[in-house]
PDB file of C-alpha atoms and ligand atoms in Angstrom:
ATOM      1  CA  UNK A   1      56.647  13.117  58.835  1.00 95.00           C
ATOM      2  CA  UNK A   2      58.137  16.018  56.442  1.00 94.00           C
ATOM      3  CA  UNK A   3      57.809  18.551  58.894  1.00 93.00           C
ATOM      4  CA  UNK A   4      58.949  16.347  61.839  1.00 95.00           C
ATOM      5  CA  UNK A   5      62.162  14.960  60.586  1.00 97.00           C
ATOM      6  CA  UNK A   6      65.552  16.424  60.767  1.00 97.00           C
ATOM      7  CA  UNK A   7      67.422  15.100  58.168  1.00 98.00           C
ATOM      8  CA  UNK A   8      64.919  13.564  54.818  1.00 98.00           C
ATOM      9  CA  UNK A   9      66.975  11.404  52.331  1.00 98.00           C
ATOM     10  CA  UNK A  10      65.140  11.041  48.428  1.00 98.00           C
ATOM     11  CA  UNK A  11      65.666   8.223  46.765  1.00 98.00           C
ATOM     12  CA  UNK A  12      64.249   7.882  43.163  1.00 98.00           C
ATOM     13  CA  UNK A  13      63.680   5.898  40.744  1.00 98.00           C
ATOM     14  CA  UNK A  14      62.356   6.508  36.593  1.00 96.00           C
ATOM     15  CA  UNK A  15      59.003   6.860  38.054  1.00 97.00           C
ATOM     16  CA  UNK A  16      59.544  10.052  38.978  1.00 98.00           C
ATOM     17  CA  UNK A  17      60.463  10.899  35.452  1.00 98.00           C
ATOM     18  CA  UNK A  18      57.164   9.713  33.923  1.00 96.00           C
ATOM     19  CA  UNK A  19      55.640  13.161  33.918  1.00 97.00           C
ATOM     20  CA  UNK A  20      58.381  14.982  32.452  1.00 98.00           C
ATOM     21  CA  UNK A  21      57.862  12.122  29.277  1.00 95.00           C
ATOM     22  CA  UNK A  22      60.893  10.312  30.197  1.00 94.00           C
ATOM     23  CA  UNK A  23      59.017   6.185  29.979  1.00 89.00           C
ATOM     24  CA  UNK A  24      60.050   3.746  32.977  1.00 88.00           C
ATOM     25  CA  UNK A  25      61.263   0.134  32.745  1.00 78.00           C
ATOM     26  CA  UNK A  26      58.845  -1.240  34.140  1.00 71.00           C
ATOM     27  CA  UNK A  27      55.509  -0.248  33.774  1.00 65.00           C
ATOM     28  CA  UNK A  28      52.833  -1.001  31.134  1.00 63.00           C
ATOM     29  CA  UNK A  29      54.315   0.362  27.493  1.00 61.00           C
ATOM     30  CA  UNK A  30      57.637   0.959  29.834  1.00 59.00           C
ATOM     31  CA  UNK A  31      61.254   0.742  27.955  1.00 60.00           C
ATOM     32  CA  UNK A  32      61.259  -3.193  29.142  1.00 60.00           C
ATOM     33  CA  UNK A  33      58.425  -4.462  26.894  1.00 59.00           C
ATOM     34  CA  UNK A  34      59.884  -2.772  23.651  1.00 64.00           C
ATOM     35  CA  UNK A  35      63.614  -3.433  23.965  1.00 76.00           C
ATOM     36  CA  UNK A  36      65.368  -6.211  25.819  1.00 84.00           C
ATOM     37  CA  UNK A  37      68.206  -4.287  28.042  1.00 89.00           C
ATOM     38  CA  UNK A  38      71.623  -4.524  26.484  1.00 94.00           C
ATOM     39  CA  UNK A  39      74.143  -6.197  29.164  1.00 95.00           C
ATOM     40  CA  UNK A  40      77.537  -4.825  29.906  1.00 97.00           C
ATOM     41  CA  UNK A  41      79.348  -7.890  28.714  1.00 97.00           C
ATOM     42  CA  UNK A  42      77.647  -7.558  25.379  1.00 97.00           C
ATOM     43  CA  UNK A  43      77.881  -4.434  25.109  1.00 97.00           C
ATOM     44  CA  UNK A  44      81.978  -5.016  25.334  1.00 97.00           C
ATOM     45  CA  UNK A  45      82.128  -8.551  23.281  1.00 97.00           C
ATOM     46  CA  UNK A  46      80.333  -7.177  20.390  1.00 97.00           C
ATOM     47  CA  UNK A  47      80.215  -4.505  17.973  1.00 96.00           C
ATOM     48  CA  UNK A  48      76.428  -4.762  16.884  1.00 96.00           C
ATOM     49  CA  UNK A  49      75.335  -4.751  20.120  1.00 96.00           C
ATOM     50  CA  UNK A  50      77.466  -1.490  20.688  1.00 97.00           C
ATOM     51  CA  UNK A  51      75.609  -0.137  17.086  1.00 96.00           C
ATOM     52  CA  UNK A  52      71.972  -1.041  18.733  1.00 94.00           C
ATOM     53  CA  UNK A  53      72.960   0.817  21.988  1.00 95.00           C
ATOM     54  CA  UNK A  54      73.597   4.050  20.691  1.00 96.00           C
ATOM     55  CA  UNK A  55      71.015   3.382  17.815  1.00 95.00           C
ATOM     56  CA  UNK A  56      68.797   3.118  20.720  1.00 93.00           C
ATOM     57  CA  UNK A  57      70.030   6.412  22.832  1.00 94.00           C
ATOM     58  CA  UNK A  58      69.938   8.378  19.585  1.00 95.00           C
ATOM     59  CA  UNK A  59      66.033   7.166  19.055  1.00 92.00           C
ATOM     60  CA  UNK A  60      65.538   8.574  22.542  1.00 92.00           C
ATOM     61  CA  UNK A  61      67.078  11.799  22.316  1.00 94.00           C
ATOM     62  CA  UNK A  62      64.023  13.965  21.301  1.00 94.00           C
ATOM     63  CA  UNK A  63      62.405  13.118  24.873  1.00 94.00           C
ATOM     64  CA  UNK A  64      65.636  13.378  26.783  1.00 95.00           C
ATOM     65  CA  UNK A  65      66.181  16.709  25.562  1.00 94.00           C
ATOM     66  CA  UNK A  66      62.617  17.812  25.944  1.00 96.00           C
ATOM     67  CA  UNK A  67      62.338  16.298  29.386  1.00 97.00           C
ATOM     68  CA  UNK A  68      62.093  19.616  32.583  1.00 98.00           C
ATOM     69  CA  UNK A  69      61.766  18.710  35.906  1.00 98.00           C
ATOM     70  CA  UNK A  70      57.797  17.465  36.505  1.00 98.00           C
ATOM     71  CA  UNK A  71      56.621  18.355  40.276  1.00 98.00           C
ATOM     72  CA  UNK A  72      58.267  15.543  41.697  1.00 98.00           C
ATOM     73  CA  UNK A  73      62.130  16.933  40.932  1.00 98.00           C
ATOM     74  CA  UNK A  74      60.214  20.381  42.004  1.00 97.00           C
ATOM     75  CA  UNK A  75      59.308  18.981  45.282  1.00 97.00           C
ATOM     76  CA  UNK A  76      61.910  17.447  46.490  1.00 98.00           C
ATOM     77  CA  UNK A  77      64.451  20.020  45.179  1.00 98.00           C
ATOM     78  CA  UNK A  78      62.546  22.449  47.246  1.00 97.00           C
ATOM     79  CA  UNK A  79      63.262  20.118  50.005  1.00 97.00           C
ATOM     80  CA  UNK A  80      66.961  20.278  49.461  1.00 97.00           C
ATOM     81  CA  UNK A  81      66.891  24.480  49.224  1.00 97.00           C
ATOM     82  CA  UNK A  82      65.206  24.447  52.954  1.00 96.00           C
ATOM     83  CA  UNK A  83      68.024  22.951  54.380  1.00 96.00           C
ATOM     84  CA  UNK A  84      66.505  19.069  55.230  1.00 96.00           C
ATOM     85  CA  UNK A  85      67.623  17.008  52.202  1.00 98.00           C
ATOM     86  CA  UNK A  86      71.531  17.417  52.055  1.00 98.00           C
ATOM     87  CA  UNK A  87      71.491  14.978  48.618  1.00 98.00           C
ATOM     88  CA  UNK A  88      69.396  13.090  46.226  1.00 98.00           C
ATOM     89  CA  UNK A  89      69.931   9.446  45.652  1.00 98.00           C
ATOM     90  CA  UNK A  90      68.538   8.469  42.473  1.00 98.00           C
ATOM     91  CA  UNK A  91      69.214   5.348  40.001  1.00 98.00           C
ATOM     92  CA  UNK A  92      67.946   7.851  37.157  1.00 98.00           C
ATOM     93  CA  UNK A  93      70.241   8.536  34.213  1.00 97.00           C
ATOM     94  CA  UNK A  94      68.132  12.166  33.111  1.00 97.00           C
ATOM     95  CA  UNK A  95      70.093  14.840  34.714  1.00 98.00           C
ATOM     96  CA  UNK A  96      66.828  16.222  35.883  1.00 98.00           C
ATOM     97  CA  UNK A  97      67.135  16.701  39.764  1.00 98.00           C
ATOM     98  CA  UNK A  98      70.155  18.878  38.531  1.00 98.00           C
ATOM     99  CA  UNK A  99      67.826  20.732  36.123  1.00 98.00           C
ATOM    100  CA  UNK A 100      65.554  21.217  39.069  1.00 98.00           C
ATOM    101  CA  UNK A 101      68.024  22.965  41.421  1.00 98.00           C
ATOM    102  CA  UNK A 102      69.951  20.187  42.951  1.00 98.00           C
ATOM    103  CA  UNK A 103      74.015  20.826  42.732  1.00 98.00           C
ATOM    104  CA  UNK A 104      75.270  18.235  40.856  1.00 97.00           C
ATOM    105  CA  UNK A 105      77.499  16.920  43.805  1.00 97.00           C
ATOM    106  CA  UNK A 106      74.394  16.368  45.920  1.00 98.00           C
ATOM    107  CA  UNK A 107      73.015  14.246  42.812  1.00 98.00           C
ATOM    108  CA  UNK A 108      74.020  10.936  44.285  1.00 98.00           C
ATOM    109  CA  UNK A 109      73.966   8.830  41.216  1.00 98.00           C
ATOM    110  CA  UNK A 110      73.921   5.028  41.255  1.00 98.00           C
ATOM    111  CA  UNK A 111      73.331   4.137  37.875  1.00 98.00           C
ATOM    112  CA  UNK A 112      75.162   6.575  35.955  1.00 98.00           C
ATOM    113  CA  UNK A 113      74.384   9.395  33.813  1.00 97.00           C
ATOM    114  CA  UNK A 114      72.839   9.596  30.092  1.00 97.00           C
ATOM    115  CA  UNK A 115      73.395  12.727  28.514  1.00 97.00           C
ATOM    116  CA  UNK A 116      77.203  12.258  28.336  1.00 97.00           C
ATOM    117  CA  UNK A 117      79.649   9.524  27.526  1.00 98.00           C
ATOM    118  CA  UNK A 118      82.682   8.336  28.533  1.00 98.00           C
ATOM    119  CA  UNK A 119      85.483   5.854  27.059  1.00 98.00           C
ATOM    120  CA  UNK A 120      85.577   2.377  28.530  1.00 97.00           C
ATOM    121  CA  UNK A 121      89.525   2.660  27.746  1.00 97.00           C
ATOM    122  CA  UNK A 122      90.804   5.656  29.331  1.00 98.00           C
ATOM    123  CA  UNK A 123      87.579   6.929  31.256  1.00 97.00           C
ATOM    124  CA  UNK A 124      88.229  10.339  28.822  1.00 98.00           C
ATOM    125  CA  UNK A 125      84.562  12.265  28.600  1.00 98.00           C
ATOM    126  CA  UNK A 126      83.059  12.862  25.696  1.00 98.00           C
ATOM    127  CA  UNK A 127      80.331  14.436  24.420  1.00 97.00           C
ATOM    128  CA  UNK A 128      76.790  12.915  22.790  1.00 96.00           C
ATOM    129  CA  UNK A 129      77.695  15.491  20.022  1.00 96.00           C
ATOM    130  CA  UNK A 130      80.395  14.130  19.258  1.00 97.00           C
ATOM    131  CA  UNK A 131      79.239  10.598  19.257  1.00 97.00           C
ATOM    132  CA  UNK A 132      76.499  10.686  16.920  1.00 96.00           C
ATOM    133  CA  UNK A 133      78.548  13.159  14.340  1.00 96.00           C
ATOM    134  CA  UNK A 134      80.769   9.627  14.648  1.00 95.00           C
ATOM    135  CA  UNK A 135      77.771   7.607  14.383  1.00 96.00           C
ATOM    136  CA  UNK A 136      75.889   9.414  11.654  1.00 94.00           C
ATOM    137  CA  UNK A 137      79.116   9.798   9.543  1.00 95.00           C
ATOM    138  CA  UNK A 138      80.338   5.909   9.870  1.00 92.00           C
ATOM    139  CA  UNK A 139      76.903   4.478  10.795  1.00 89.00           C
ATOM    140  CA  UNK A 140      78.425   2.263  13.858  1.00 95.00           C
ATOM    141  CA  UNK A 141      79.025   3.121  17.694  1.00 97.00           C
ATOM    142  CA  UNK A 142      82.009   5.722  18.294  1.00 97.00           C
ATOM    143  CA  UNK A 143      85.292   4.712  19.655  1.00 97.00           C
ATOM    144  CA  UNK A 144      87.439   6.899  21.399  1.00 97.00           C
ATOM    145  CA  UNK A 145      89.612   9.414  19.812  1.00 95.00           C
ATOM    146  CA  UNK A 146      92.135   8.717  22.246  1.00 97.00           C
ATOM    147  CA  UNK A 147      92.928   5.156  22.797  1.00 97.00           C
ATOM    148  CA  UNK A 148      90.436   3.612  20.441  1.00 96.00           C
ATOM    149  CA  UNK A 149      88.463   1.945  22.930  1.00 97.00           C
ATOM    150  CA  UNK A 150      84.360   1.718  22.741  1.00 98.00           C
ATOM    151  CA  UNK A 151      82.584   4.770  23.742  1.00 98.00           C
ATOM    152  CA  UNK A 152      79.575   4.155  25.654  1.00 98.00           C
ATOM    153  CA  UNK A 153      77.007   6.308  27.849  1.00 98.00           C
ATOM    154  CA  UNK A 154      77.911   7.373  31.661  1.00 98.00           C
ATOM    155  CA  UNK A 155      75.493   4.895  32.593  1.00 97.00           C
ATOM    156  CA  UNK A 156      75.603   1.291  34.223  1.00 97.00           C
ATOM    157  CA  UNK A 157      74.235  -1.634  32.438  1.00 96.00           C
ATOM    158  CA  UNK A 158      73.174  -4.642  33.441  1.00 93.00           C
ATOM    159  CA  UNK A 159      76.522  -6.565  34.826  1.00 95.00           C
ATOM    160  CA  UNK A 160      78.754  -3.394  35.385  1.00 96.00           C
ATOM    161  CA  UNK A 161      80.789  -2.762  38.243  1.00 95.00           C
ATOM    162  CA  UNK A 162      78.630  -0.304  40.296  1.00 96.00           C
ATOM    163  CA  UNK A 163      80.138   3.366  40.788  1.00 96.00           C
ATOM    164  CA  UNK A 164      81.841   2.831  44.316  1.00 97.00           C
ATOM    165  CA  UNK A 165      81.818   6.498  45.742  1.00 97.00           C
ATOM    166  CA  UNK A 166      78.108   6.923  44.730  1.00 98.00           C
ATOM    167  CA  UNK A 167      77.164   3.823  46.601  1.00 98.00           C
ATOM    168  CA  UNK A 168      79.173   4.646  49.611  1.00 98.00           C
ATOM    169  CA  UNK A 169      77.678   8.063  49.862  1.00 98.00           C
ATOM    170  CA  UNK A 170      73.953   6.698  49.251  1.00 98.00           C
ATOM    171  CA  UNK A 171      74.822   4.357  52.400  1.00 98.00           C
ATOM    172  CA  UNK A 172      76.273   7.050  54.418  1.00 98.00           C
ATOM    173  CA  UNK A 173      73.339   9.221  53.643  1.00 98.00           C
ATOM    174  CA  UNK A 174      70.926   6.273  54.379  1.00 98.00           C
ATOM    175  CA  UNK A 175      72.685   5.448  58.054  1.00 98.00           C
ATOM    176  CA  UNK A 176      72.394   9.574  58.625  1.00 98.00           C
ATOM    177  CA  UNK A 177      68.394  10.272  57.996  1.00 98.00           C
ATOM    178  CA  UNK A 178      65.504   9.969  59.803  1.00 98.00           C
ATOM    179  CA  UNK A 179      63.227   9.985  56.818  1.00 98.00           C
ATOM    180  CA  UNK A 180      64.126   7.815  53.689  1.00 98.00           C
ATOM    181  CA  UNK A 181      61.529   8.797  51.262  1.00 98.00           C
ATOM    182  CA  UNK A 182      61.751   6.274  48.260  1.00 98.00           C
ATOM    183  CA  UNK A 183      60.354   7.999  45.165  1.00 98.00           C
ATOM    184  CA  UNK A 184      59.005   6.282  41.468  1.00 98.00           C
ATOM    185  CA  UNK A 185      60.693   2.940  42.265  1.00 97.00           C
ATOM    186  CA  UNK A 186      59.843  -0.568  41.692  1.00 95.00           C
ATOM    187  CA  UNK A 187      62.831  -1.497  44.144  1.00 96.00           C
ATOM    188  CA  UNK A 188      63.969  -4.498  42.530  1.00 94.00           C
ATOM    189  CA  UNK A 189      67.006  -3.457  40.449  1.00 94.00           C
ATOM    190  CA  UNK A 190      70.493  -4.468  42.856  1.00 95.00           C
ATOM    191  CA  UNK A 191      72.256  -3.928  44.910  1.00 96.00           C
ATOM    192  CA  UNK A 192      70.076  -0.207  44.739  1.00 97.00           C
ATOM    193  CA  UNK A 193      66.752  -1.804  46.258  1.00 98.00           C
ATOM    194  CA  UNK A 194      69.259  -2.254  48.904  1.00 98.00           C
ATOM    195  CA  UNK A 195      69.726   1.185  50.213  1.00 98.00           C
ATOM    196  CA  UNK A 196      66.072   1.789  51.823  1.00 98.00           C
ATOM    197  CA  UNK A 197      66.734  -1.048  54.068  1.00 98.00           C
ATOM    198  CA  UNK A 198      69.831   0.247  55.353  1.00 98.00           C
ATOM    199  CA  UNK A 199      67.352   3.390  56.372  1.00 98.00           C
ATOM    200  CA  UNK A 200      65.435   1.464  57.965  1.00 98.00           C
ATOM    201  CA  UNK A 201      67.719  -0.620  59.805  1.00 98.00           C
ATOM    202  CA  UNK A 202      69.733   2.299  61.072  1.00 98.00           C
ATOM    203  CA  UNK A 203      66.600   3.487  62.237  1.00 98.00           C
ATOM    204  CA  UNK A 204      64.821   5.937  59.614  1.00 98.00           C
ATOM    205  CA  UNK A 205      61.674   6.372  58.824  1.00 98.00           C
ATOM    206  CA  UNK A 206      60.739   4.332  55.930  1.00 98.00           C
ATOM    207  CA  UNK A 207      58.045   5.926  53.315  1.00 98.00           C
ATOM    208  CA  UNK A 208      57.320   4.666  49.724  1.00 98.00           C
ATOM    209  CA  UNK A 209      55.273   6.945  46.904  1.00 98.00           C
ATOM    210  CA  UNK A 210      54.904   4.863  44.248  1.00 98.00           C
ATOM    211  CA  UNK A 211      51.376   3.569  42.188  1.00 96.00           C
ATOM    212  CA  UNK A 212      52.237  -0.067  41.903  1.00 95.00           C
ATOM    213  CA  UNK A 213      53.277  -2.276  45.105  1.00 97.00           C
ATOM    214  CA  UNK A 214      57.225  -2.507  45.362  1.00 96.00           C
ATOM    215  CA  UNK A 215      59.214  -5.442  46.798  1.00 89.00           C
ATOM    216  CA  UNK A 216      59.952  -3.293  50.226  1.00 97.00           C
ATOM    217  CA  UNK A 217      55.993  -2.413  51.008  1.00 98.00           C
ATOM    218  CA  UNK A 218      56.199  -4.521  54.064  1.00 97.00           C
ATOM    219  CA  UNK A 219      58.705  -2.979  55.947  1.00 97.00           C
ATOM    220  CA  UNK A 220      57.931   0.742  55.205  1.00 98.00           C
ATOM    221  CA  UNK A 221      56.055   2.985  57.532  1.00 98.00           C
ATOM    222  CA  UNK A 222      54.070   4.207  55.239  1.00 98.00           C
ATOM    223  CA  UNK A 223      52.954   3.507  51.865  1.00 98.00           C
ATOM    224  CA  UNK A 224      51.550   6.395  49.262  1.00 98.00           C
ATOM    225  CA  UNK A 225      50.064   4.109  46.392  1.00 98.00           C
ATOM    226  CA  UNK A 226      49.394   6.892  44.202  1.00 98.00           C
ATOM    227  CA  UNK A 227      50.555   9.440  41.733  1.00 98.00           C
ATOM    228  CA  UNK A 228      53.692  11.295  42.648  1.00 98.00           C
ATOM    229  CA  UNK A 229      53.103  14.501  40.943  1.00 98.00           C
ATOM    230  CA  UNK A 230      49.603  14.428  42.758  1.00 97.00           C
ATOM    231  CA  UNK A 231      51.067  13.666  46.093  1.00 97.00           C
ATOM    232  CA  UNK A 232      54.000  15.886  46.003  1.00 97.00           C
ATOM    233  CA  UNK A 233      52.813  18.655  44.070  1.00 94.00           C
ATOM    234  CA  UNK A 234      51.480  20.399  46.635  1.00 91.00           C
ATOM    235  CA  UNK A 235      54.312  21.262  48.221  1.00 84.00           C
ATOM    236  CA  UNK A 236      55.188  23.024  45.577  1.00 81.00           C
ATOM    237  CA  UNK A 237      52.376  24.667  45.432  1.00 77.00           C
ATOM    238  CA  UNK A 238      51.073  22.636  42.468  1.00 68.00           C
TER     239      UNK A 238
HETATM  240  P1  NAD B 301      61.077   0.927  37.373  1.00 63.91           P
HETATM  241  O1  NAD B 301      60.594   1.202  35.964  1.00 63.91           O
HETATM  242  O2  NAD B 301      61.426  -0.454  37.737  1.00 63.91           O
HETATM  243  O3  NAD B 301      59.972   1.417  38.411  1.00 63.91           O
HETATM  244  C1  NAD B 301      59.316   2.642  38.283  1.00 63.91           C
HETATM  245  C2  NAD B 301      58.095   2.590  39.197  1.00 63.91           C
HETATM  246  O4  NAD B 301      57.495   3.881  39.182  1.00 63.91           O
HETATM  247  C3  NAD B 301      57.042   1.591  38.740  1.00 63.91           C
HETATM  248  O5  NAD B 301      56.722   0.742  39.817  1.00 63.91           O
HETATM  249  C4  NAD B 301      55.846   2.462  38.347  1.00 63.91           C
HETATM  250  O6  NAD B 301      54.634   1.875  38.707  1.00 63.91           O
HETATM  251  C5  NAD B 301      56.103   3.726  39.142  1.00 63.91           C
HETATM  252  N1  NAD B 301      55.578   4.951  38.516  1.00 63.91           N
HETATM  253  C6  NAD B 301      55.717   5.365  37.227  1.00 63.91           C
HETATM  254  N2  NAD B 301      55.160   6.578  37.060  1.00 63.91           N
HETATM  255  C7  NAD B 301      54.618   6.935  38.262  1.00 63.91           C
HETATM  256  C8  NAD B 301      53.905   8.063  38.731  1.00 63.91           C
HETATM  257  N3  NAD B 301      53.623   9.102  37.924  1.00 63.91           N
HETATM  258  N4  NAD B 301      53.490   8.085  40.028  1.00 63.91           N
HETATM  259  C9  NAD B 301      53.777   7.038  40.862  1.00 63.91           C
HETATM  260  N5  NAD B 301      54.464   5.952  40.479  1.00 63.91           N
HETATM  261  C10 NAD B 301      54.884   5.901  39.193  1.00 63.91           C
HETATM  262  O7  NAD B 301      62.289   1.929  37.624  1.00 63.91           O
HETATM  263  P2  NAD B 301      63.442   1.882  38.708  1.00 63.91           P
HETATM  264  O8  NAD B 301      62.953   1.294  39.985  1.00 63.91           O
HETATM  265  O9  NAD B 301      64.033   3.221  38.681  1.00 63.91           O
HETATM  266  O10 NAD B 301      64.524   0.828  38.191  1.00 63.91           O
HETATM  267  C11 NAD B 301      64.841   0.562  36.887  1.00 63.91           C
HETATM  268  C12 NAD B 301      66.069   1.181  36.256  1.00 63.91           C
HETATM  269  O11 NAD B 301      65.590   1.972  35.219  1.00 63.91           O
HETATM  270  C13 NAD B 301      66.900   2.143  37.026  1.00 63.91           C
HETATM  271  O12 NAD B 301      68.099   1.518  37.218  1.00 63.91           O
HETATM  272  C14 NAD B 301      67.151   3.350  36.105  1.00 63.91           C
HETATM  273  O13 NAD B 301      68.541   3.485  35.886  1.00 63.91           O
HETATM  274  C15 NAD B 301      66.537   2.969  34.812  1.00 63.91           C
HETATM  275  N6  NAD B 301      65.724   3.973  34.091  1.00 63.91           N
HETATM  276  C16 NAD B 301      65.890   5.306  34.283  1.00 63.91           C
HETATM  277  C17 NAD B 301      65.082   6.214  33.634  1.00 63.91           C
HETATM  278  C18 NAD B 301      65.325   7.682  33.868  1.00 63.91           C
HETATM  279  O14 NAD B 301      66.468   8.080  34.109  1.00 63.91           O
HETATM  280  N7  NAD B 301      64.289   8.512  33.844  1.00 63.91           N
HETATM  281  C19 NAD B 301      64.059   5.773  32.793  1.00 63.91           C
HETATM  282  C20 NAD B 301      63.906   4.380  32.614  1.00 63.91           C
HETATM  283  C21 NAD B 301      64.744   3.488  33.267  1.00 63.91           C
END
């Protein structure tokens, strides 16, 4: 199907992350059965839930900042350098399809990004330096320098507004394929799960790699139930 199609669309999800030590949500010792996600509405109505969100990012630092692209990112970045992918899609937060070659405008991101932060005020970036020097030194979450408003991660919680250019690119991209390969998702976060079925409706291919059944099995046209450093390793010669 790889070699046959013209243009091949990735879409990913935290599985592919697993073998570069990043843990899903979902799976068994996943982020889900430790901590109970923090909504966006929380997140703004309170200030201890704000202090147990970046309590929790900080915790995780060490593995985000050890995490390289596993042969997943490899794969499908080498994908992208021949010319057939023109863009990821991916609901990860890691940065790592741009650590494995990607530029980041082709990193179509749907839920955000981790490894900086922004001000829920006055959008102004800042940086996780920054934040925990603020955190360390006052022991709650960092407001911004700026306007004073909370400071939270370039990711989307629960209940956020979802980024509107990244989801109109991701459908654009999914009406333009002919192969939508969905990569290391459980396909039941939304409206995201939505974007392989545009694929398919505009008339894609529809493959899955992924080692537990996903909510969009039935209507693919194929399903790889297995590892996805195993299955697309070899195209990276690994
Ligand atoms: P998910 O946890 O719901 O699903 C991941 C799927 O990948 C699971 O079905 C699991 O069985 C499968 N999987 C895990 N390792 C695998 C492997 N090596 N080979 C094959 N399959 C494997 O994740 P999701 O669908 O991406 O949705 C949940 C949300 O989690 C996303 O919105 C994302 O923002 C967030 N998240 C991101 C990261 C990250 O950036 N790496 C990590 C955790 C959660």
């Amino acid at each position: 199907m790889i070699a046959a199609a013209r243009v091949i669309v990735p879409f990913t999800g935290a599985g592919i992350s697993t073998e570069s030590g990043i843990p899903d949500f979902r799976s068994p010792g996943g982020l889900w059965t430790r901590n109970r996600p923090i909504p966006f509405d929380e997140f703004l109505s309170s200030r201890a839930a704000r202090d147990e969100a970046w309590r929790r990012r900080f915790d995780m630092e060490a593995t985000f900042a050890a995490a390289r692209p596993a042969r997943g990112h490899r794969a499908l970045a080498a994908l992208y350098k021949s010319g057939k992918s023109p863009a990821v899609i991916t609901q990860n937060i890691d940065n790592l399809h741009q650590s494995s070659g990607f530029a980041s405008g082709d990193v179509v991101e749907l839920h955000g990004n981790t490894t900086y932060a922004r001000c829920l005020g006055c959008d102004k970036r800042h940086e996780l330096g920054w934040a925990r020097e603020r955190f360390e030194s006052t022991g709650r979450a960092p407001d911004c320098d700026d306007c004073g408003e909370p400071v939270k991660t370039a990711t989307i919680s629960f209940g956020q507004t979802m980024p509107e250019e990244a989801m109109q690119r991701a459908n654009e991209l999914a009406q333009a394929c002919d192969l939508f390969l969905v990569v290391g998702s459980s396909l039941v976060v939304w409206p995201a799960a939505g974007i392989p079925l545009v694929a398919k409706r505009s008339g894609a291919r529809l493959v899955i790699i992924n080692n537990e059944p996903t909510d969009h099995d039935d209507l693919a046209d194929l399903v790889i139930r297995h590892d996805i450093g195993e299955t697309l390793g070899p195209f990276v010669g690994n």
